PDB file of C-alpha atoms in Angstrom:
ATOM      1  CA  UNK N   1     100.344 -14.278  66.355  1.00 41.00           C
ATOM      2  CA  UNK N   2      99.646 -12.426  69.209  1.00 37.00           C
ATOM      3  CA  UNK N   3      96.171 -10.363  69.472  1.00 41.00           C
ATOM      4  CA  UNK N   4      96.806  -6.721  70.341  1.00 40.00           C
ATOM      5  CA  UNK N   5      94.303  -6.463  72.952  1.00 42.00           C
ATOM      6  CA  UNK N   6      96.602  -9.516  74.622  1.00 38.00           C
ATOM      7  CA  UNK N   7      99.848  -7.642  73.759  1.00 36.00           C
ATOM      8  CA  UNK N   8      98.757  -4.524  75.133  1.00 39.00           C
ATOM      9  CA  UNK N   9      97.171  -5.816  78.323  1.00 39.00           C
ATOM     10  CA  UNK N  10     100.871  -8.069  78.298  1.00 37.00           C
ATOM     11  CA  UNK N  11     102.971  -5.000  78.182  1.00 39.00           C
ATOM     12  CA  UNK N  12     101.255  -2.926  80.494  1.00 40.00           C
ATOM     13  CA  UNK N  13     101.392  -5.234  83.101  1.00 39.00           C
ATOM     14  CA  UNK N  14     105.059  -6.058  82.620  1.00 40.00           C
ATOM     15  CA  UNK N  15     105.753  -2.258  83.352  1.00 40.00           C
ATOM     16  CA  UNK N  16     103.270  -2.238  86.452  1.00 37.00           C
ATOM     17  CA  UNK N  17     105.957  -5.520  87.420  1.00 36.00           C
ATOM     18  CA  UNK N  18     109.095  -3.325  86.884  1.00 37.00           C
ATOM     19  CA  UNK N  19     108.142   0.092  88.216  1.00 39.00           C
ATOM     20  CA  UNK N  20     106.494  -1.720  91.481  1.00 37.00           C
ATOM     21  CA  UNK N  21     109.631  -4.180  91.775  1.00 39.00           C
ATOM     22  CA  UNK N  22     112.207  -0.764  91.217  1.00 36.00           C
ATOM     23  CA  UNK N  23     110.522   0.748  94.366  1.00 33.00           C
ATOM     24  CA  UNK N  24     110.830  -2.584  96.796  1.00 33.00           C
ATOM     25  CA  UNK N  25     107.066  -3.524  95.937  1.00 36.00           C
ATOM     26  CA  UNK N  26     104.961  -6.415  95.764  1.00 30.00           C
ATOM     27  CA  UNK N  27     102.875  -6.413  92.758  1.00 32.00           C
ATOM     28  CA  UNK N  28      99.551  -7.674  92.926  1.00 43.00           C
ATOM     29  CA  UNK N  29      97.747  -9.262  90.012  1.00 41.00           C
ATOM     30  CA  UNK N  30      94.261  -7.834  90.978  1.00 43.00           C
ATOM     31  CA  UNK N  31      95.006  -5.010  92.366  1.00 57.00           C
ATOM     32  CA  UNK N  32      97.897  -3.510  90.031  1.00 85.00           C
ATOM     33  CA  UNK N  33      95.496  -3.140  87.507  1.00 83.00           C
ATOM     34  CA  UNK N  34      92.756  -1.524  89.212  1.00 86.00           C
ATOM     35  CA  UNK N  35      95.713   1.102  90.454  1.00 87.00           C
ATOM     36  CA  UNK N  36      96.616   1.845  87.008  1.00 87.00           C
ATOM     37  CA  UNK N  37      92.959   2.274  85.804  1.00 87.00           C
ATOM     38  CA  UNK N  38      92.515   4.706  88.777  1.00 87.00           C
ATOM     39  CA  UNK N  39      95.385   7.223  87.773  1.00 88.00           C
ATOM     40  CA  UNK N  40      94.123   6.712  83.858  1.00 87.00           C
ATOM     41  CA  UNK N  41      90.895   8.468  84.975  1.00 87.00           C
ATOM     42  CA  UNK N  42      91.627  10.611  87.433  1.00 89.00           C
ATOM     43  CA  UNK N  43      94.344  12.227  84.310  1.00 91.00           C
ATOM     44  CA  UNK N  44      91.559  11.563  82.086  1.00 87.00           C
ATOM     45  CA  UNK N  45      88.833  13.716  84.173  1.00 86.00           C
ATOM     46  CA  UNK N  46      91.577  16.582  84.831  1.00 89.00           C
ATOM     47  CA  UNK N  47      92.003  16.816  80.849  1.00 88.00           C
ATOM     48  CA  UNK N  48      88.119  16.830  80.607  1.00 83.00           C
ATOM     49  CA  UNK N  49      87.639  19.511  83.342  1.00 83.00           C
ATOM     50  CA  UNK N  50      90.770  21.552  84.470  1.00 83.00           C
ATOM     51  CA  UNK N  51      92.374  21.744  80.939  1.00 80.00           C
ATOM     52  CA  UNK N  52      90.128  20.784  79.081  1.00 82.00           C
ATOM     53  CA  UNK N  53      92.313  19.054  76.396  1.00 89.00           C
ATOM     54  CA  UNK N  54      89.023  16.517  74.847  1.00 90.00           C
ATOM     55  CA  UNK N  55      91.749  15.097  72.720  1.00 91.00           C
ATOM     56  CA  UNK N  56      94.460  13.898  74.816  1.00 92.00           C
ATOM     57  CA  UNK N  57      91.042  12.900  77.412  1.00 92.00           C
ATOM     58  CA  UNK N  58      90.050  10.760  74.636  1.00 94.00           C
ATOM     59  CA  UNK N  59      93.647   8.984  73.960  1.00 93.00           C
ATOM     60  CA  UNK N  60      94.391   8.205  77.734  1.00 93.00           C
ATOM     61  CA  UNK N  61      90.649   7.004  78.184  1.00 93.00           C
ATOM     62  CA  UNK N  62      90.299   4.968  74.918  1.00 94.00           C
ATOM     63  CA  UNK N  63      93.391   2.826  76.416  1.00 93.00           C
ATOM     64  CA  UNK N  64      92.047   2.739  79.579  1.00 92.00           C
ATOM     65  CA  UNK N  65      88.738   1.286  78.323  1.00 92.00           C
ATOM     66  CA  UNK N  66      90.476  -1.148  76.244  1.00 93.00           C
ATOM     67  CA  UNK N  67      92.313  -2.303  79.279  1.00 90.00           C
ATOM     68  CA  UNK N  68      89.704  -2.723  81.624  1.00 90.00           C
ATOM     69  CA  UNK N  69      88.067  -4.896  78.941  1.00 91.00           C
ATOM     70  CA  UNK N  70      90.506  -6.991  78.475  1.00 90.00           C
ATOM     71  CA  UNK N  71      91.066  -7.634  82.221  1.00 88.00           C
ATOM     72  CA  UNK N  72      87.580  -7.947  82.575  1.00 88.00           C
ATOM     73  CA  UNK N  73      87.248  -5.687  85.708  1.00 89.00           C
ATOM     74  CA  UNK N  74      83.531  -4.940  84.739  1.00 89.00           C
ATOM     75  CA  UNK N  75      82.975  -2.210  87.942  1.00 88.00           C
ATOM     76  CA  UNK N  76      86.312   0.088  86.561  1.00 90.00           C
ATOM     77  CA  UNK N  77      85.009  -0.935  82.686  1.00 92.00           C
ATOM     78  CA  UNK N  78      81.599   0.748  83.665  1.00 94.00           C
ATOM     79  CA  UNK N  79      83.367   4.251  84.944  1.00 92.00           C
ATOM     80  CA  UNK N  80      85.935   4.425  82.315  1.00 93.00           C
ATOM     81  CA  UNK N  81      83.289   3.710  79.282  1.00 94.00           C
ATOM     82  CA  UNK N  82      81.248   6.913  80.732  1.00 95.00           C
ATOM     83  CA  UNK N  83      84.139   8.800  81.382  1.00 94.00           C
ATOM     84  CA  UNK N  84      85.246   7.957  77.356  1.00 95.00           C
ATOM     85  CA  UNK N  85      82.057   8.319  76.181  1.00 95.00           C
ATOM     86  CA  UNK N  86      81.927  12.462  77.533  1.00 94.00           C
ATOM     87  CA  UNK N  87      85.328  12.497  75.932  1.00 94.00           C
ATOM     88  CA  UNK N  88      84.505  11.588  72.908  1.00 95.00           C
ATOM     89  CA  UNK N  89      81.694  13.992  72.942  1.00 94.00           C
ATOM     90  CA  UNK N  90      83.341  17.145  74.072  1.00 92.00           C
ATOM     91  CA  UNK N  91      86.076  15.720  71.320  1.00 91.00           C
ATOM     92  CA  UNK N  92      82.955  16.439  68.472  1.00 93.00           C
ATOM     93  CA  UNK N  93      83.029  12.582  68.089  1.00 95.00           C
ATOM     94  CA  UNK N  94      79.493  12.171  68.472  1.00 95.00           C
ATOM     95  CA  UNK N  95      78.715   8.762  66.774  1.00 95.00           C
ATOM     96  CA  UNK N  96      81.524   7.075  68.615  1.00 96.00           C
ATOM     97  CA  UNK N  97      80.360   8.683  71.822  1.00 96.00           C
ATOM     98  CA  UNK N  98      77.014   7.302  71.347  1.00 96.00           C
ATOM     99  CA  UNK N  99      78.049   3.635  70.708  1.00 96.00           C
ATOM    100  CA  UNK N 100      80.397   3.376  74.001  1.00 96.00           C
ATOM    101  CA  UNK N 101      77.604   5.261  76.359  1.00 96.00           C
ATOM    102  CA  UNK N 102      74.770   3.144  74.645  1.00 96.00           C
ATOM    103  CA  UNK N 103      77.007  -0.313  75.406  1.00 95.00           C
ATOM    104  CA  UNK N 104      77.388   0.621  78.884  1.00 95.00           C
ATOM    105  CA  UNK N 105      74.226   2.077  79.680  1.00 95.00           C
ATOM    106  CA  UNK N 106      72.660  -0.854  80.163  1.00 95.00           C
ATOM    107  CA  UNK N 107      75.612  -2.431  82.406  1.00 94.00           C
ATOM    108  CA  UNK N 108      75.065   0.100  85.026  1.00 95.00           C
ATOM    109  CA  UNK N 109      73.350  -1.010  88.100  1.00 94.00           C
ATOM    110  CA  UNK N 110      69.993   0.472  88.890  1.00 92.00           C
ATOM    111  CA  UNK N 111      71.384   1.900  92.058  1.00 93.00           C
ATOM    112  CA  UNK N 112      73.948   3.753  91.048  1.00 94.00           C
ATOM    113  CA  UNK N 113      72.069   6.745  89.762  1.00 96.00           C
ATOM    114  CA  UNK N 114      75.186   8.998  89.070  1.00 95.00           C
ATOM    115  CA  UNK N 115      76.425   7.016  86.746  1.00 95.00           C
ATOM    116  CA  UNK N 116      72.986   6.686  85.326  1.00 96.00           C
ATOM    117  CA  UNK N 117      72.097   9.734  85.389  1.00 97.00           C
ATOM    118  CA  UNK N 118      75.664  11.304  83.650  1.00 95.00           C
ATOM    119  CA  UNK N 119      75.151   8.275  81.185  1.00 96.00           C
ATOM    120  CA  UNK N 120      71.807   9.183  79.851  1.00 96.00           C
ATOM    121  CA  UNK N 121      72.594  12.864  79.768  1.00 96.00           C
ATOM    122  CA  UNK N 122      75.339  12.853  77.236  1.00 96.00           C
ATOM    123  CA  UNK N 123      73.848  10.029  75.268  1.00 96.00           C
ATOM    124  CA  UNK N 124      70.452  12.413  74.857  1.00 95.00           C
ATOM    125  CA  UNK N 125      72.988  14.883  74.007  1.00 95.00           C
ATOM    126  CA  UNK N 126      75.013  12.848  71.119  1.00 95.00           C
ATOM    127  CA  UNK N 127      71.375  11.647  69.613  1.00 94.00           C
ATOM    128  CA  UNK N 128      69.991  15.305  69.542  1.00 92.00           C
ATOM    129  CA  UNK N 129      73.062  16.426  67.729  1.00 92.00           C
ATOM    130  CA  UNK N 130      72.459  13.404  64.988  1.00 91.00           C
ATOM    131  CA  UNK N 131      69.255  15.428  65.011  1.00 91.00           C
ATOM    132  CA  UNK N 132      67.087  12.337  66.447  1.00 93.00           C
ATOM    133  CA  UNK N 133      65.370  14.973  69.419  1.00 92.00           C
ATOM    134  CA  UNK N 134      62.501  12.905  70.265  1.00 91.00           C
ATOM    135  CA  UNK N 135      64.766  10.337  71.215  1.00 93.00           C
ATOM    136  CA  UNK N 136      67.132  12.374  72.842  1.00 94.00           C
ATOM    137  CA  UNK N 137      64.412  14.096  74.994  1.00 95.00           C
ATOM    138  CA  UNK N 138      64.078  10.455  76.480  1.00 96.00           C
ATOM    139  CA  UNK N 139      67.428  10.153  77.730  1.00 96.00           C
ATOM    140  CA  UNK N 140      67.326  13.362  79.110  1.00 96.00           C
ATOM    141  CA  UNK N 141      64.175  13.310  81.377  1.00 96.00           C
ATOM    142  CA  UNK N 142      65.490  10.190  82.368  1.00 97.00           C
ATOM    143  CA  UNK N 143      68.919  11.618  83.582  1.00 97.00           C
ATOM    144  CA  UNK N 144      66.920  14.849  85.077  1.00 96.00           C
ATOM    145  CA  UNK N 145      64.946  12.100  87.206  1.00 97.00           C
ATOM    146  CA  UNK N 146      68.076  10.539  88.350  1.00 97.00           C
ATOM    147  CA  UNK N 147      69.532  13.999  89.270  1.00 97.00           C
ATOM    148  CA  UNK N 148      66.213  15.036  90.941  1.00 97.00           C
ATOM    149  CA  UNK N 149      66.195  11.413  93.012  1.00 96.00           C
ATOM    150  CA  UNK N 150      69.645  12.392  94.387  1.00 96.00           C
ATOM    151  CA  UNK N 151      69.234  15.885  95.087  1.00 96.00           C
ATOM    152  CA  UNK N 152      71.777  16.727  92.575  1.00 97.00           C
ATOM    153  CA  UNK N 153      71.082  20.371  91.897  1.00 97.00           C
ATOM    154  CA  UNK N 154      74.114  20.988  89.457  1.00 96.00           C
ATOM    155  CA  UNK N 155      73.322  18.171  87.316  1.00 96.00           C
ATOM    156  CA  UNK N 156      69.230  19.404  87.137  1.00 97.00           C
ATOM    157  CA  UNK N 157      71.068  22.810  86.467  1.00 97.00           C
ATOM    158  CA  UNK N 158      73.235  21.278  83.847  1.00 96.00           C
ATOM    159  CA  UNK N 159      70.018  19.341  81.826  1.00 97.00           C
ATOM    160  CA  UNK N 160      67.824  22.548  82.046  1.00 97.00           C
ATOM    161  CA  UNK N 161      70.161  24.358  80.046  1.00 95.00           C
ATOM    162  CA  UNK N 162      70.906  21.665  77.593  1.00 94.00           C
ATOM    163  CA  UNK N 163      66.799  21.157  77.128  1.00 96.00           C
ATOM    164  CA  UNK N 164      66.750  24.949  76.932  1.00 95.00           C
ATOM    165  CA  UNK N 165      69.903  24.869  73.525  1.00 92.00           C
ATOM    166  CA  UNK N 166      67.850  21.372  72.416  1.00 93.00           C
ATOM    167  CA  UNK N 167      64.276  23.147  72.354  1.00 94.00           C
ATOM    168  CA  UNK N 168      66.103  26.609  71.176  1.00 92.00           C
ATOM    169  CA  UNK N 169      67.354  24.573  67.786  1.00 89.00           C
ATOM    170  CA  UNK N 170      63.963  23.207  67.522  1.00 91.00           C
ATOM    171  CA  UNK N 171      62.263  26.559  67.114  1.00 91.00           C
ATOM    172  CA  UNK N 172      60.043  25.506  70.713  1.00 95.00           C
ATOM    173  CA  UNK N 173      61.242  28.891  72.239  1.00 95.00           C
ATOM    174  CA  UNK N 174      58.699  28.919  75.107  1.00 95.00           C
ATOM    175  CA  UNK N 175      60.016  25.461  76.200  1.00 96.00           C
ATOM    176  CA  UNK N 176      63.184  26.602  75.622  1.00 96.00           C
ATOM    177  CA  UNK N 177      62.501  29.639  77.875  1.00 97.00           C
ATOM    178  CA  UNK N 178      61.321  27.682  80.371  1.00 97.00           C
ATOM    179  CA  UNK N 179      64.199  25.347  80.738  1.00 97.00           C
ATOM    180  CA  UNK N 180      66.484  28.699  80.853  1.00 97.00           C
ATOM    181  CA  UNK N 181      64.669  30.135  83.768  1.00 97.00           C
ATOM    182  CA  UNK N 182      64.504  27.105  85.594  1.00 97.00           C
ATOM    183  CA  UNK N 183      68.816  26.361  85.037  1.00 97.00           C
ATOM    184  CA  UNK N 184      69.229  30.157  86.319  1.00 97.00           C
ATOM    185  CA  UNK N 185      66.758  29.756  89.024  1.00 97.00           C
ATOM    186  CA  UNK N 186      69.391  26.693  90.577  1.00 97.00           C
ATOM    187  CA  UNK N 187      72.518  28.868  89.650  1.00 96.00           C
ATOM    188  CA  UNK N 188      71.634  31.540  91.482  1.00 96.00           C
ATOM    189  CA  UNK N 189      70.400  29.263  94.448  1.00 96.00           C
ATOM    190  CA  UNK N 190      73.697  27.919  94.198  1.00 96.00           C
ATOM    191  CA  UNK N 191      75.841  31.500  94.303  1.00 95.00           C
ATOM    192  CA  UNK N 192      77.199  30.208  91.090  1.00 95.00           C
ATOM    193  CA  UNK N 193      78.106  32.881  89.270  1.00 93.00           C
ATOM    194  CA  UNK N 194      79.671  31.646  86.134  1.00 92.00           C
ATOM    195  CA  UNK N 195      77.040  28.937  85.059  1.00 94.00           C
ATOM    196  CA  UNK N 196      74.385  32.238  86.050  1.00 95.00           C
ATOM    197  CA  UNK N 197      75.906  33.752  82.921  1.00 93.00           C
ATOM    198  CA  UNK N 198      75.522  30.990  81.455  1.00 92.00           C
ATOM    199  CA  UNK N 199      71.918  30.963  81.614  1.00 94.00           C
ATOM    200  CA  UNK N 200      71.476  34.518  81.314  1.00 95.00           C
ATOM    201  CA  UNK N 201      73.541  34.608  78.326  1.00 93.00           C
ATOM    202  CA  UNK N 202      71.700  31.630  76.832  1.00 93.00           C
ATOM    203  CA  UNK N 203      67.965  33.037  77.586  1.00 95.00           C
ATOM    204  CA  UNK N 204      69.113  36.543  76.111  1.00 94.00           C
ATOM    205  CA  UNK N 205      69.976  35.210  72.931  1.00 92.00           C
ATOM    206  CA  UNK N 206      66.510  33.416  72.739  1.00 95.00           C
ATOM    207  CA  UNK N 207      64.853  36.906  73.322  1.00 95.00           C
ATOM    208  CA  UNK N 208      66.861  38.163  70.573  1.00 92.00           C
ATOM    209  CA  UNK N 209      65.696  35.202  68.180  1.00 92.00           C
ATOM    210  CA  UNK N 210      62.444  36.455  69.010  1.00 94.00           C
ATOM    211  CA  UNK N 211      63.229  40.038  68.284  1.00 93.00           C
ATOM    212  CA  UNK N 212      62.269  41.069  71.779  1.00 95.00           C
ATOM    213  CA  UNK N 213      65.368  42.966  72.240  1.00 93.00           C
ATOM    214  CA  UNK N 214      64.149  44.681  75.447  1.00 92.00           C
ATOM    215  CA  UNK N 215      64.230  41.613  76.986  1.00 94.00           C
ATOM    216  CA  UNK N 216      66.997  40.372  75.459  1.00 94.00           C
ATOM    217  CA  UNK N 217      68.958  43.220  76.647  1.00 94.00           C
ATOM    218  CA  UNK N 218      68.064  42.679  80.433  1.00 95.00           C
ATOM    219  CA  UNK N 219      69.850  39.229  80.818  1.00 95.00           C
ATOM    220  CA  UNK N 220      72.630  40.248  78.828  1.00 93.00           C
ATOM    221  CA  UNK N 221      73.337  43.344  80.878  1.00 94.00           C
ATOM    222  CA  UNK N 222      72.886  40.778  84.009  1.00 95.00           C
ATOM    223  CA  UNK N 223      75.623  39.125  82.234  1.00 93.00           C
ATOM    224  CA  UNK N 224      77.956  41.735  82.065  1.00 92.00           C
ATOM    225  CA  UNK N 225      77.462  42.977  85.173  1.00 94.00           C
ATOM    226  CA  UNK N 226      78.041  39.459  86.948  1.00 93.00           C
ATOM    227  CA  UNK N 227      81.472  38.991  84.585  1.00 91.00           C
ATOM    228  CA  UNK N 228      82.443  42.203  85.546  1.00 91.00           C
ATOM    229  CA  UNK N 229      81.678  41.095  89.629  1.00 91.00           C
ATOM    230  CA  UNK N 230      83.769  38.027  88.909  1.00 89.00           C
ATOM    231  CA  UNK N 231      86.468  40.018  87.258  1.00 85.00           C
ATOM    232  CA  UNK N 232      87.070  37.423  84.330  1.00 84.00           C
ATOM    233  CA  UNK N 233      88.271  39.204  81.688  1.00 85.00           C
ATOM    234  CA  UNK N 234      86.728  36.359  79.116  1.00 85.00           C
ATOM    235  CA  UNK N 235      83.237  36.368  80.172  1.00 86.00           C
ATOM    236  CA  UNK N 236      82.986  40.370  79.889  1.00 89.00           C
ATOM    237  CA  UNK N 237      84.085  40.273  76.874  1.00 88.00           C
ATOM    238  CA  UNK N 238      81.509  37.905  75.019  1.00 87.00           C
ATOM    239  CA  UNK N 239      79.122  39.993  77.739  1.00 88.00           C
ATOM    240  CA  UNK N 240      80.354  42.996  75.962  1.00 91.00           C
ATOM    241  CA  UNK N 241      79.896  40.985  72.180  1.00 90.00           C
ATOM    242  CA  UNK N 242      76.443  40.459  72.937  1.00 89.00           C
ATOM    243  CA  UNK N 243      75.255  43.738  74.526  1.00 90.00           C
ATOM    244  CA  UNK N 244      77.079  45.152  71.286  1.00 91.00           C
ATOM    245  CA  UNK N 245      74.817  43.096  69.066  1.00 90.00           C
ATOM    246  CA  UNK N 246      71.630  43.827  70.443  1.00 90.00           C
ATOM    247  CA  UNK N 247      72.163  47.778  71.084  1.00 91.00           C
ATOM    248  CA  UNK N 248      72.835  47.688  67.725  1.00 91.00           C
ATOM    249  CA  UNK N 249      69.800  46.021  66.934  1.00 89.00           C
ATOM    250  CA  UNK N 250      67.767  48.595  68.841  1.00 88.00           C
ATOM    251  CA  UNK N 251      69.688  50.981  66.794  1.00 89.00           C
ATOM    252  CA  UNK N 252      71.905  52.666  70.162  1.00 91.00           C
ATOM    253  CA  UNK N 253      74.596  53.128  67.833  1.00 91.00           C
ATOM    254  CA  UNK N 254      76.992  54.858  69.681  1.00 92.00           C
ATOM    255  CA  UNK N 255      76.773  52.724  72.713  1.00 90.00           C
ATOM    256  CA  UNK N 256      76.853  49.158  70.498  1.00 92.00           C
ATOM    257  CA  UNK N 257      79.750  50.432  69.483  1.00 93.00           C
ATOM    258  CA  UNK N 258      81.615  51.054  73.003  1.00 93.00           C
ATOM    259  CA  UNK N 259      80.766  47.723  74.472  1.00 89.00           C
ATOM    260  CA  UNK N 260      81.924  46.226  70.978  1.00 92.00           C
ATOM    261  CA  UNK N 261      85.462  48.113  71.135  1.00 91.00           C
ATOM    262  CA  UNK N 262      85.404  46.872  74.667  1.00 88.00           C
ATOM    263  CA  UNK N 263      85.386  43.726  73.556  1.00 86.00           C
ATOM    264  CA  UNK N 264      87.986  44.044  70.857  1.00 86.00           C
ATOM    265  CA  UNK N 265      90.574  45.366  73.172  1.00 87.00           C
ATOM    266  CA  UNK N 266      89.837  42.633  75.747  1.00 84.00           C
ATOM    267  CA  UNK N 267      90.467  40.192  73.367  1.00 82.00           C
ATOM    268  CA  UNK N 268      93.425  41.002  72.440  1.00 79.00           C
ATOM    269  CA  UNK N 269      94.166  41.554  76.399  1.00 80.00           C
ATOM    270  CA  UNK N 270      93.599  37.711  77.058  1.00 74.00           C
ATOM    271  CA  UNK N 271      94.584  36.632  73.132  1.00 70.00           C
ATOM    272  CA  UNK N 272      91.687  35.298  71.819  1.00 60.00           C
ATOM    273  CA  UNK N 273      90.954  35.087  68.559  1.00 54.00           C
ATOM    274  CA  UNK N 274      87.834  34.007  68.283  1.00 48.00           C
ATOM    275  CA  UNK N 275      86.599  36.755  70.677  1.00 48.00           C
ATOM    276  CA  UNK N 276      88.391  39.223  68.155  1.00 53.00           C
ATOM    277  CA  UNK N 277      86.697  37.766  65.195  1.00 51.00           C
ATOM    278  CA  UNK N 278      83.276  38.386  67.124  1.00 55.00           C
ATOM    279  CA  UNK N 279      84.226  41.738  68.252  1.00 50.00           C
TER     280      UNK N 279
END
């Protein structure tokens, strides 16, 4: 009987033979492999970040990471298992994110601190959502210290605002705060616009939690002012949704309502129905 992991690896490299051999190539045995791994995650990252489509990211990655295993090409095993382990994350398979990004944590070499760093972040991220923070917090300040080492400024953006949601859900709203500011402070440094409301967003909400609408009320109308800038019909409307909300709260009726029906119509506008529901 023939072990699937052999059969697989068998059939994929008998289709590498024919489509090379179709176009006048010579296939070779190390190389072919390493080719096919290479378009496998470069579609796998487009699902993940143009399209974002976690699921299909997850099926072309999970044979991809079988493959590589089976060949034993442990340098292309290392990228693919990260690469599978986000999937799986974005995919809301949390557990089985955390078992393929703890396996290959350890595999990656102590130079390559992207890897590292991307590694630690999203398995800090898949233990705080098993609700195991202290032990998330770990991985995390370890991947900020790899991002800070390379002068990565997006990923040190990117942790600060997970810490910020992580110490948010933990009630630790000064730390929480903190974390905001210091994500915004790099987004704006950056001219990046979207991840600004982002942050803004993020922080106003926390303000709100602590029923210090004023505050509240000054990111979110930095929000909406930068989706409006960036003419992206999406991000004014949850800008309008949450100026809505917290006029309301202050009891600004009249106006709540406007930036609500705003968002209503701009929902239906770009068809979303989860902005509608909101609205």
């Amino acid at each position: 009987m023939i072990k699937r992991s052999t059969f697989f690896t068998f059939v994929t490299l008998a289709l590498l033979m024919i489509s090379s051999r179709a176009m006048g190539a010579v296939v070779d045995s190390i190389e072919s492999p390493k080719l096919w791994l290479a378009e496998q995650s470069e579609i796998g990252q487009s699902l993940l970040q143009q399209t974002q489509e976690f699921n299909r990211a997850v099926t072309v990655l999970k044979a991809a990471h079988e493959f590589a295993l089976a060949q034993d090409l442990a340098e292309q095993f290392i990228e693919i298992s990260i690469a599978y382990g986000i999937a799986l994350y974005k995919n809301g398979e949390i557990q089985k994110a955390h078992t393929i990004l703890l396996e290959v944590l350890p595999k990656i070499a102590d130079t390559d601190l992207e890897k590292k760093a991307e590694a630690n972040q999203i398995l800090g991220m898949t233990l705080v959502f098993q609700d195991k923070f202290p032990q998330g917090y770990k991985y995390q300040m370890d991947a900020l210290k790899y991002y800070s080492d390379m002068g990565d400024s997006t990923g040190l953006m990117s942790v600060y605002y997970d810490l910020g949601a992580n110490f948010g859900t933990q009630g630790q709203s000064e730390l929480a705060l903190d974390n905001y500011e210091k994500g915004i402070a790099i987004a704006k440094s950056l001219q990046d616009a979207k991840m600004t409301i982002l942050g803004t967003t993020a922080i106003g909400g926390t303000w709100a939690s602590l029923n210090d609408f004023d505050k509240a009320l000054t990111y979110i109308v930095e929000s909406y002012e930068l989706a409006k800038v960036l003419n992206d019909d999406e991000e004014l409307a949850w800008a309008s949704i949450n100026r809505g909300h917290v006029l309301a709260q202050i009891e600004k009726y009249q106006e709540s309502a406007f930036y609500l029906r705003k968002a209503y119509d701009l929902s239906f506008k770009i068809g979303n129905r989860l902005l509608t529901a909101y609205a």
